[in-house]
Amino acid sequence: MPTNKQIHLASRPEGEAQAGNFRLVTAETPPLADGQVLVRHHYLSLDPYMRGRMNESKSYAQPQPVGQVFQGGTVGEVVESRNPKYAVGDKVVGFGGWQEYSVVDGNQPGMLRKVDTAHVPLSHYLGAVGMPGVTAWYGLVKIIAPKAGETLVVSAASGAVGSAFGALAKARGCRVVGIAGGPDKCKYVTDELGFDACIDYRQHPDAKSMSAALKEACPQGIDGYFENVGGYILDAVLSRLNAFARIALCGMIAGYDGQPLPLANPALLLINRVKLEGFIVSEHMEVWPEALKELGTLVAAGKLRPRESIAQGIEAAPEAFLGLLKGRNFGKQLVKLI
Ligand code: NDP
């Protein structure tokens, strides 16, 4: 059996996460038991939610155990099988964690899903046609529930979730405005993703300035907001909401390293009769087939062209992950192993 390089969580961060919180370990892959398959990972998914799992504190997900393989989504290929449902060469999506190989019980529901790479590249099953894409779909369709012609705003617009949100919202006839960090990301959001406008928040570093930029980009006000960031950007959006606006509260990455995220004027939620709903995509497995079908169709048709930031080799995973939390990624952050 092959040796298997792994990244473990070595310690919990105090404040900002550091490379020293991770450790590279080399292990042996054990022989397969009946029903198991050996998957060689091609890509690891790096996702902002992983930062929350590094902490001990109570959250919607269990903390990542210290001293064990760092958990996360993976795509790869079956290289050995003792399960009749999986053949050597099958391409699969799973939750194999930060390691080169995983041994999976192929009979356990939800552990492994075969995917077709004829029209959608394997890596996209971790992004636009995977968990981040479904996240965008759920917040848009089930919470914001837009009508054609409405104005929607999404923060972290160039990222894995934000880019899918844009394509899905455009397909429903909405005006879509992104918020992203820097001119290159904003150019990609408008020119390649087809958003109607994009605001570079680095040019608008406080709520007042951001609110003025939103006024210009959203002359009819904002009917729906997909929140990925938190902080002053949320304050600015609240100041431009229309009555009966809907907010899908998906993430608050500006606070993931423990930064406080005060809300300056929560009364605006009442004044505008806003519906605000937080959600966790893994609690809505019932929508995944419908969402994945639409996302796969958009990608295959070239209507959603997701961008990827690809770090090379398992050793690069911790630094790439820390970069993701600081916006150094441009699109879905992956680690390529082979
Ligand atoms: P992205 O690919 O969007 O990467 C994260 C981006 O966040 C960075 O590229 C950066 O973009 C932006 N960012 C980081 N720090 C800040 C900051 N302080 N202020 C403003 N922007 C910042 O990641 P994902 O698409 O995977 O995730 C997007 C959001 O969705 C995250 O908040 C994540 O936690 C959440 N999420 C929630 C799920 C759920 O079930 N609720 C499921 C999946 C994701 P930029 O340079 O433009 O600032």
Tab-separated table of C-alpha atoms and ligand atoms in Angstrom:
chain	number	residue	atom	x	y	z
A	1	MET	CA	0.000	0.000	0.000
A	2	PRO	CA	1.303	3.525	-0.772
A	3	THR	CA	2.647	5.908	1.841
A	4	ASN	CA	0.307	8.770	2.554
A	5	LYS	CA	1.341	12.330	3.365
A	6	GLN	CA	-1.185	14.008	5.627
A	7	ILE	CA	-1.695	17.390	7.281
A	8	HIS	CA	-2.892	17.188	10.887
A	9	LEU	CA	-4.191	19.932	13.144
A	10	ALA	CA	-1.291	20.226	15.597
A	11	SER	CA	-2.770	22.852	17.946
A	12	ARG	CA	-5.665	25.276	18.228
A	13	PRO	CA	-5.000	28.905	17.218
A	14	GLU	CA	-4.953	31.708	19.730
A	15	GLY	CA	-6.281	34.642	17.707
A	16	GLU	CA	-5.064	34.480	14.133
A	17	ALA	CA	-4.462	30.987	12.694
A	18	GLN	CA	-0.791	30.248	11.924
A	19	ALA	CA	1.114	27.703	9.822
A	20	GLY	CA	2.426	26.281	13.108
A	21	ASN	CA	-1.075	25.081	13.964
A	22	PHE	CA	-0.610	22.392	11.281
A	23	ARG	CA	1.795	19.447	11.036
A	24	LEU	CA	2.906	17.301	8.084
A	25	VAL	CA	2.794	13.581	8.885
A	26	THR	CA	3.688	10.550	6.736
A	27	ALA	CA	1.558	7.460	7.331
A	28	GLU	CA	0.965	4.082	5.677
A	29	THR	CA	-2.369	3.368	3.986
A	30	PRO	CA	-3.848	0.267	5.637
A	31	PRO	CA	-4.913	-2.809	3.581
A	32	LEU	CA	-8.553	-2.644	2.463
A	33	ALA	CA	-11.328	-4.562	4.224
A	34	ASP	CA	-14.399	-5.811	2.352
A	35	GLY	CA	-16.598	-2.911	1.185
A	36	GLN	CA	-13.756	-0.371	1.281
A	37	VAL	CA	-12.117	1.561	-1.544
A	38	LEU	CA	-8.804	3.395	-1.736
A	39	VAL	CA	-9.139	6.867	-3.231
A	40	ARG	CA	-6.157	8.833	-4.525
A	41	HIS	CA	-6.969	12.508	-4.079
A	42	HIS	CA	-6.403	14.796	-7.038
A	43	TYR	CA	-7.555	18.009	-5.327
A	44	LEU	CA	-8.206	19.125	-1.761
A	45	SER	CA	-10.831	21.772	-1.103
A	46	LEU	CA	-9.846	24.669	1.157
A	47	ASP	CA	-12.860	26.441	2.640
A	48	PRO	CA	-13.349	29.336	5.055
A	49	TYR	CA	-15.559	27.239	7.398
A	50	MET	CA	-12.452	25.214	8.309
A	51	ARG	CA	-11.193	28.154	10.353
A	52	GLY	CA	-14.177	27.818	12.726
A	53	ARG	CA	-13.484	24.122	13.182
A	54	MET	CA	-9.938	24.832	14.357
A	55	ASN	CA	-11.423	26.357	17.522
A	56	GLU	CA	-12.654	24.407	20.511
A	57	SER	CA	-15.695	26.614	20.947
A	58	LYS	CA	-19.248	25.488	20.285
A	59	SER	CA	-20.450	26.010	16.755
A	60	TYR	CA	-22.839	24.393	14.321
A	61	ALA	CA	-20.093	21.903	13.423
A	62	GLN	CA	-17.995	19.713	15.717
A	63	PRO	CA	-14.448	21.038	16.273
A	64	GLN	CA	-11.691	19.393	14.223
A	65	PRO	CA	-9.879	16.995	16.615
A	66	VAL	CA	-6.247	17.905	17.368
A	67	GLY	CA	-3.699	15.323	16.190
A	68	GLN	CA	-5.874	13.984	13.383
A	69	VAL	CA	-6.078	14.497	9.617
A	70	PHE	CA	-7.547	17.916	8.888
A	71	GLN	CA	-11.049	17.287	7.565
A	72	GLY	CA	-12.271	18.589	4.236
A	73	GLY	CA	-13.754	17.885	0.839
A	74	THR	CA	-11.732	16.026	-1.807
A	75	VAL	CA	-12.027	14.817	-5.373
A	76	GLY	CA	-10.035	11.914	-6.727
A	77	GLU	CA	-9.932	8.553	-8.340
A	78	VAL	CA	-10.536	5.037	-7.077
A	79	VAL	CA	-7.191	3.213	-7.266
A	80	GLU	CA	-8.200	0.008	-5.479
A	81	SER	CA	-11.628	-1.383	-4.673
A	82	ARG	CA	-13.121	-4.125	-2.579
A	83	ASN	CA	-16.616	-2.804	-3.217
A	84	PRO	CA	-18.618	-3.863	-6.296
A	85	LYS	CA	-20.189	-0.369	-6.547
A	86	TYR	CA	-16.808	1.245	-7.301
A	87	ALA	CA	-14.320	0.327	-9.998
A	88	VAL	CA	-10.697	1.345	-10.335
A	89	GLY	CA	-10.642	4.595	-12.339
A	90	ASP	CA	-13.994	5.934	-11.072
A	91	LYS	CA	-13.824	9.674	-10.358
A	92	VAL	CA	-15.327	10.477	-6.961
A	93	VAL	CA	-16.152	13.352	-4.624
A	94	GLY	CA	-15.759	12.688	-0.930
A	95	PHE	CA	-14.662	14.080	2.397
A	96	GLY	CA	-11.208	12.540	2.556
A	97	GLY	CA	-9.388	15.376	4.342
A	98	TRP	CA	-5.934	16.860	3.832
A	99	GLN	CA	-4.092	13.715	2.769
A	100	GLU	CA	-2.989	12.075	-0.449
A	101	TYR	CA	-5.131	8.949	-0.074
A	102	SER	CA	-8.207	7.980	1.895
A	103	VAL	CA	-9.717	4.611	2.697
A	104	VAL	CA	-13.502	4.902	2.442
A	105	ASP	CA	-16.341	2.568	3.353
A	106	GLY	CA	-18.185	2.600	0.043
A	107	ASN	CA	-21.356	1.235	1.634
A	108	GLN	CA	-21.843	4.147	4.002
A	109	PRO	CA	-24.370	6.581	2.475
A	110	GLY	CA	-23.045	10.016	1.527
A	111	MET	CA	-19.342	9.120	1.911
A	112	LEU	CA	-18.488	8.960	-1.788
A	113	ARG	CA	-20.251	10.128	-4.940
A	114	LYS	CA	-19.251	9.173	-8.471
A	115	VAL	CA	-19.035	12.127	-10.867
A	116	ASP	CA	-18.977	12.538	-14.625
A	117	THR	CA	-16.042	14.575	-15.896
A	118	ALA	CA	-17.113	14.620	-19.567
A	119	HIS	CA	-18.430	18.209	-19.425
A	120	VAL	CA	-17.380	19.443	-15.982
A	121	PRO	CA	-13.710	19.289	-14.881
A	122	LEU	CA	-13.129	17.203	-11.750
A	123	SER	CA	-11.969	20.172	-9.659
A	124	HIS	CA	-15.240	22.057	-10.198
A	125	TYR	CA	-17.045	19.431	-8.114
A	126	LEU	CA	-15.390	21.093	-5.106
A	127	GLY	CA	-16.490	24.562	-6.225
A	128	ALA	CA	-19.180	25.712	-8.626
A	129	VAL	CA	-20.710	22.238	-9.006
A	130	GLY	CA	-20.151	21.306	-5.385
A	131	MET	CA	-20.730	22.568	-1.873
A	132	PRO	CA	-19.992	26.289	-2.571
A	133	GLY	CA	-22.270	26.307	-5.619
A	134	VAL	CA	-25.109	24.702	-3.685
A	135	THR	CA	-24.553	27.272	-0.926
A	136	ALA	CA	-25.123	30.097	-3.411
A	137	TRP	CA	-28.156	28.308	-4.831
A	138	TYR	CA	-29.768	27.770	-1.428
A	139	GLY	CA	-29.353	31.364	-0.268
A	140	LEU	CA	-30.601	32.735	-3.566
A	141	VAL	CA	-33.497	30.404	-4.271
A	142	LYS	CA	-34.739	29.499	-0.806
A	143	ILE	CA	-34.028	32.672	1.182
A	144	ILE	CA	-33.778	35.652	-1.164
A	145	ALA	CA	-36.290	34.120	-3.635
A	146	PRO	CA	-35.869	36.981	-6.132
A	147	LYS	CA	-38.206	38.251	-8.801
A	148	ALA	CA	-36.830	39.217	-12.213
A	149	GLY	CA	-35.733	42.844	-12.233
A	150	GLU	CA	-34.832	42.993	-8.538
A	151	THR	CA	-31.393	44.218	-7.442
A	152	LEU	CA	-29.216	41.763	-5.533
A	153	VAL	CA	-25.821	42.304	-3.897
A	154	VAL	CA	-23.245	39.696	-2.892
A	155	SER	CA	-19.986	40.184	-0.971
A	156	ALA	CA	-16.827	38.103	-1.681
A	157	ALA	CA	-18.240	38.156	-5.216
A	158	SER	CA	-15.214	36.718	-7.032
A	159	GLY	CA	-15.002	33.681	-4.751
A	160	ALA	CA	-16.381	30.174	-5.033
A	161	VAL	CA	-19.789	31.010	-3.564
A	162	GLY	CA	-20.055	34.579	-4.883
A	163	SER	CA	-19.290	33.682	-8.501
A	164	ALA	CA	-21.936	30.953	-8.543
A	165	PHE	CA	-24.416	33.343	-6.945
A	166	GLY	CA	-23.881	35.824	-9.770
A	167	ALA	CA	-24.540	33.305	-12.532
A	168	LEU	CA	-27.630	31.921	-10.799
A	169	ALA	CA	-29.037	35.401	-10.155
A	170	LYS	CA	-28.402	36.576	-13.727
A	171	ALA	CA	-30.213	33.469	-14.977
A	172	ARG	CA	-33.255	34.714	-13.009
A	173	GLY	CA	-33.208	38.143	-14.632
A	174	CYS	CA	-31.891	40.125	-11.663
A	175	ARG	CA	-29.549	43.093	-11.530
A	176	VAL	CA	-26.501	41.725	-9.682
A	177	VAL	CA	-23.876	43.837	-7.966
A	178	GLY	CA	-20.748	42.303	-6.457
A	179	ILE	CA	-18.391	43.530	-3.765
A	180	ALA	CA	-14.791	42.320	-4.003
A	181	GLY	CA	-11.244	43.258	-2.993
A	182	GLY	CA	-9.179	44.972	-5.692
A	183	PRO	CA	-9.482	46.013	-9.344
A	184	ASP	CA	-8.533	42.612	-10.827
A	185	LYS	CA	-11.227	40.778	-8.898
A	186	CYS	CA	-13.808	43.463	-9.788
A	187	LYS	CA	-12.874	43.294	-13.472
A	188	TYR	CA	-13.315	39.516	-13.442
A	189	VAL	CA	-16.676	39.866	-11.677
A	190	THR	CA	-18.102	42.187	-14.331
A	191	ASP	CA	-16.271	41.088	-17.486
A	192	GLU	CA	-16.155	37.317	-17.049
A	193	LEU	CA	-18.914	36.543	-14.580
A	194	GLY	CA	-21.357	39.007	-16.124
A	195	PHE	CA	-22.317	40.966	-13.007
A	196	ASP	CA	-23.853	44.382	-13.730
A	197	ALA	CA	-21.390	46.183	-11.451
A	198	CYS	CA	-18.722	45.473	-8.855
A	199	ILE	CA	-17.548	47.652	-5.988
A	200	ASP	CA	-13.944	47.407	-4.814
A	201	TYR	CA	-14.301	47.618	-1.039
A	202	ARG	CA	-10.639	48.556	-0.666
A	203	GLN	CA	-11.529	51.866	-2.333
A	204	HIS	CA	-14.368	52.253	0.190
A	205	PRO	CA	-12.892	51.328	3.558
A	206	ASP	CA	-15.759	52.576	5.743
A	207	ALA	CA	-19.549	52.231	5.834
A	208	LYS	CA	-20.227	55.806	4.667
A	209	SER	CA	-18.094	55.535	1.562
A	210	MET	CA	-19.376	52.015	0.794
A	211	SER	CA	-22.952	53.204	1.205
A	212	ALA	CA	-22.349	55.968	-1.362
A	213	ALA	CA	-20.835	53.449	-3.798
A	214	LEU	CA	-23.832	51.145	-3.323
A	215	LYS	CA	-26.212	54.034	-3.992
A	216	GLU	CA	-24.557	54.577	-7.348
A	217	ALA	CA	-24.439	50.877	-8.276
A	218	CYS	CA	-27.976	50.164	-7.057
A	219	PRO	CA	-30.114	53.155	-8.117
A	220	GLN	CA	-33.318	51.218	-7.349
A	221	GLY	CA	-32.099	50.167	-3.868
A	222	ILE	CA	-31.266	46.607	-2.763
A	223	ASP	CA	-33.889	43.849	-2.636
A	224	GLY	CA	-31.658	40.933	-1.675
A	225	TYR	CA	-28.241	40.602	-0.061
A	226	PHE	CA	-26.099	37.485	0.130
A	227	GLU	CA	-23.737	38.073	3.055
A	228	ASN	CA	-20.304	36.432	3.080
A	229	VAL	CA	-18.204	38.972	4.971
A	230	GLY	CA	-19.853	40.995	7.789
A	231	GLY	CA	-18.574	44.167	9.428
A	232	TYR	CA	-18.930	47.610	7.888
A	233	ILE	CA	-19.964	46.148	4.517
A	234	LEU	CA	-23.131	44.803	6.151
A	235	ASP	CA	-23.760	48.204	7.754
A	236	ALA	CA	-23.469	49.866	4.366
A	237	VAL	CA	-25.808	47.376	2.669
A	238	LEU	CA	-28.408	47.803	5.435
A	239	SER	CA	-28.444	51.525	4.717
A	240	ARG	CA	-29.489	50.849	1.083
A	241	LEU	CA	-32.096	48.109	1.556
A	242	ASN	CA	-35.582	48.433	0.166
A	243	ALA	CA	-38.629	47.600	2.262
A	244	PHE	CA	-39.150	43.814	2.535
A	245	ALA	CA	-35.582	43.029	1.490
A	246	ARG	CA	-34.188	39.556	2.197
A	247	ILE	CA	-30.725	38.756	3.541
A	248	ALA	CA	-29.188	35.284	3.207
A	249	LEU	CA	-26.620	35.190	6.021
A	250	CYS	CA	-24.051	32.746	4.695
A	251	GLY	CA	-20.706	33.757	6.178
A	252	MET	CA	-18.896	36.486	8.132
A	253	ILE	CA	-15.299	35.891	7.127
A	254	ALA	CA	-14.138	39.307	8.387
A	255	GLY	CA	-14.562	37.903	11.918
A	256	TYR	CA	-13.223	34.345	11.554
A	257	ASP	CA	-9.953	35.090	13.333
A	258	GLY	CA	-11.879	36.509	16.279
A	259	GLN	CA	-12.292	40.131	15.174
A	260	PRO	CA	-15.428	41.788	16.629
A	261	LEU	CA	-18.180	42.556	14.096
A	262	PRO	CA	-20.399	45.231	15.621
A	263	LEU	CA	-23.585	46.251	13.820
A	264	ALA	CA	-23.990	50.035	13.823
A	265	ASN	CA	-27.704	50.358	13.133
A	266	PRO	CA	-29.724	47.147	13.586
A	267	ALA	CA	-32.924	49.202	13.735
A	268	LEU	CA	-32.758	49.289	9.927
A	269	LEU	CA	-33.810	45.630	9.966
A	270	LEU	CA	-37.058	46.676	11.600
A	271	ILE	CA	-37.559	49.885	9.659
A	272	ASN	CA	-37.237	47.993	6.350
A	273	ARG	CA	-39.141	44.867	7.553
A	274	VAL	CA	-36.169	42.764	6.513
A	275	LYS	CA	-36.123	38.972	6.501
A	276	LEU	CA	-32.673	37.801	7.601
A	277	GLU	CA	-31.930	34.085	7.690
A	278	GLY	CA	-28.704	32.282	8.507
A	279	PHE	CA	-28.232	28.856	7.000
A	280	ILE	CA	-25.810	25.926	6.760
A	281	VAL	CA	-25.814	24.212	3.406
A	282	SER	CA	-25.145	20.727	4.791
A	283	GLU	CA	-28.480	20.881	6.640
A	284	HIS	CA	-30.367	21.099	3.357
A	285	MET	CA	-29.289	17.965	1.525
A	286	GLU	CA	-32.749	17.772	-0.068
A	287	VAL	CA	-31.918	20.648	-2.462
A	288	TRP	CA	-28.498	19.365	-3.570
A	289	PRO	CA	-29.641	17.298	-6.594
A	290	GLU	CA	-31.712	20.162	-8.048
A	291	ALA	CA	-29.028	22.748	-7.323
A	292	LEU	CA	-26.172	20.619	-8.710
A	293	LYS	CA	-28.142	19.978	-11.869
A	294	GLU	CA	-28.610	23.702	-12.537
A	295	LEU	CA	-25.001	24.521	-11.633
A	296	GLY	CA	-23.629	21.720	-13.828
A	297	THR	CA	-25.721	22.963	-16.740
A	298	LEU	CA	-24.488	26.552	-16.284
A	299	VAL	CA	-20.851	25.410	-16.215
A	300	ALA	CA	-21.217	23.027	-19.169
A	301	ALA	CA	-22.894	25.823	-21.176
A	302	GLY	CA	-20.086	28.268	-20.350
A	303	LYS	CA	-22.491	30.588	-18.500
A	304	LEU	CA	-20.565	30.137	-15.268
A	305	ARG	CA	-16.806	30.259	-15.705
A	306	PRO	CA	-15.420	29.658	-12.228
A	307	ARG	CA	-11.896	30.681	-11.484
A	308	GLU	CA	-9.567	28.609	-9.327
A	309	SER	CA	-6.482	29.341	-7.210
A	310	ILE	CA	-4.418	26.181	-7.201
A	311	ALA	CA	-1.630	25.497	-4.704
A	312	GLN	CA	0.701	22.629	-5.604
A	313	GLY	CA	1.387	19.698	-3.297
A	314	ILE	CA	0.032	18.819	0.129
A	315	GLU	CA	2.796	20.759	1.909
A	316	ALA	CA	1.300	23.962	0.447
A	317	ALA	CA	-2.142	23.451	2.035
A	318	PRO	CA	-1.676	25.373	5.324
A	319	GLU	CA	-0.235	28.532	3.705
A	320	ALA	CA	-2.879	28.450	0.971
A	321	PHE	CA	-5.573	28.157	3.615
A	322	LEU	CA	-4.227	31.099	5.619
A	323	GLY	CA	-4.104	33.086	2.357
A	324	LEU	CA	-7.760	32.285	1.673
A	325	LEU	CA	-8.722	33.879	4.982
A	326	LYS	CA	-6.927	37.053	3.869
A	327	GLY	CA	-8.312	37.182	0.331
A	328	ARG	CA	-5.063	36.098	-1.353
A	329	ASN	CA	-7.067	33.485	-3.300
A	330	PHE	CA	-8.739	34.450	-6.563
A	331	GLY	CA	-11.690	32.109	-6.983
A	332	LYS	CA	-12.057	28.647	-5.498
A	333	GLN	CA	-8.959	27.709	-3.466
A	334	LEU	CA	-7.714	24.190	-4.157
A	335	VAL	CA	-4.608	22.130	-3.562
A	336	LYS	CA	-3.529	19.967	-6.496
A	337	LEU	CA	-1.863	16.730	-5.487
A	338	ILE	CA	-1.238	15.031	-8.839
B	1	NDP	P1	-14.049	32.644	-1.247
B	1	NDP	O1	-13.587	31.869	-2.427
B	1	NDP	O2	-15.020	33.746	-1.456
B	1	NDP	O3	-12.781	33.163	-0.450
B	1	NDP	C1	-12.943	33.987	0.657
B	1	NDP	C2	-12.943	35.457	0.232
B	1	NDP	O4	-13.398	36.241	1.304
B	1	NDP	C3	-11.577	35.997	-0.075
B	1	NDP	O5	-11.162	35.708	-1.391
B	1	NDP	C4	-11.777	37.473	0.140
B	1	NDP	O6	-12.187	38.057	-1.087
B	1	NDP	C5	-12.926	37.549	1.116
B	1	NDP	N1	-12.488	38.118	2.394
B	1	NDP	C6	-11.645	37.563	3.279
B	1	NDP	N2	-11.490	38.382	4.325
B	1	NDP	C7	-12.263	39.458	4.083
B	1	NDP	C8	-12.510	40.663	4.807
B	1	NDP	N3	-11.956	40.903	5.995
B	1	NDP	N4	-13.363	41.551	4.267
B	1	NDP	C9	-13.930	41.314	3.074
B	1	NDP	N5	-13.722	40.206	2.341
B	1	NDP	C10	-12.883	39.299	2.852
B	1	NDP	O7	-14.669	31.614	-0.184
B	1	NDP	P2	-16.011	30.792	-0.340
B	1	NDP	O8	-16.710	31.211	-1.574
B	1	NDP	O9	-15.681	29.379	-0.149
B	1	NDP	O10	-16.856	31.261	0.924
B	1	NDP	C11	-17.485	32.535	0.936
B	1	NDP	C12	-18.262	32.683	2.241
B	1	NDP	O11	-19.284	31.689	2.292
B	1	NDP	C13	-17.428	32.499	3.505
B	1	NDP	O12	-17.850	33.438	4.459
B	1	NDP	C14	-17.790	31.094	3.961
B	1	NDP	O13	-17.599	30.902	5.334
B	1	NDP	C15	-19.251	31.047	3.560
B	1	NDP	N6	-19.803	29.701	3.393
B	1	NDP	C16	-20.903	29.363	4.126
B	1	NDP	C17	-21.529	28.167	3.960
B	1	NDP	C18	-22.782	27.876	4.704
B	1	NDP	O14	-23.284	26.745	4.660
B	1	NDP	N7	-23.337	28.851	5.432
B	1	NDP	C19	-20.990	27.138	3.057
B	1	NDP	C20	-19.843	27.606	2.273
B	1	NDP	C21	-19.270	28.849	2.456
B	1	NDP	P3	-11.858	39.607	-1.406
B	1	NDP	O15	-10.433	39.685	-1.789
B	1	NDP	O16	-12.811	39.942	-2.492
B	1	NDP	O17	-12.139	40.316	-0.133
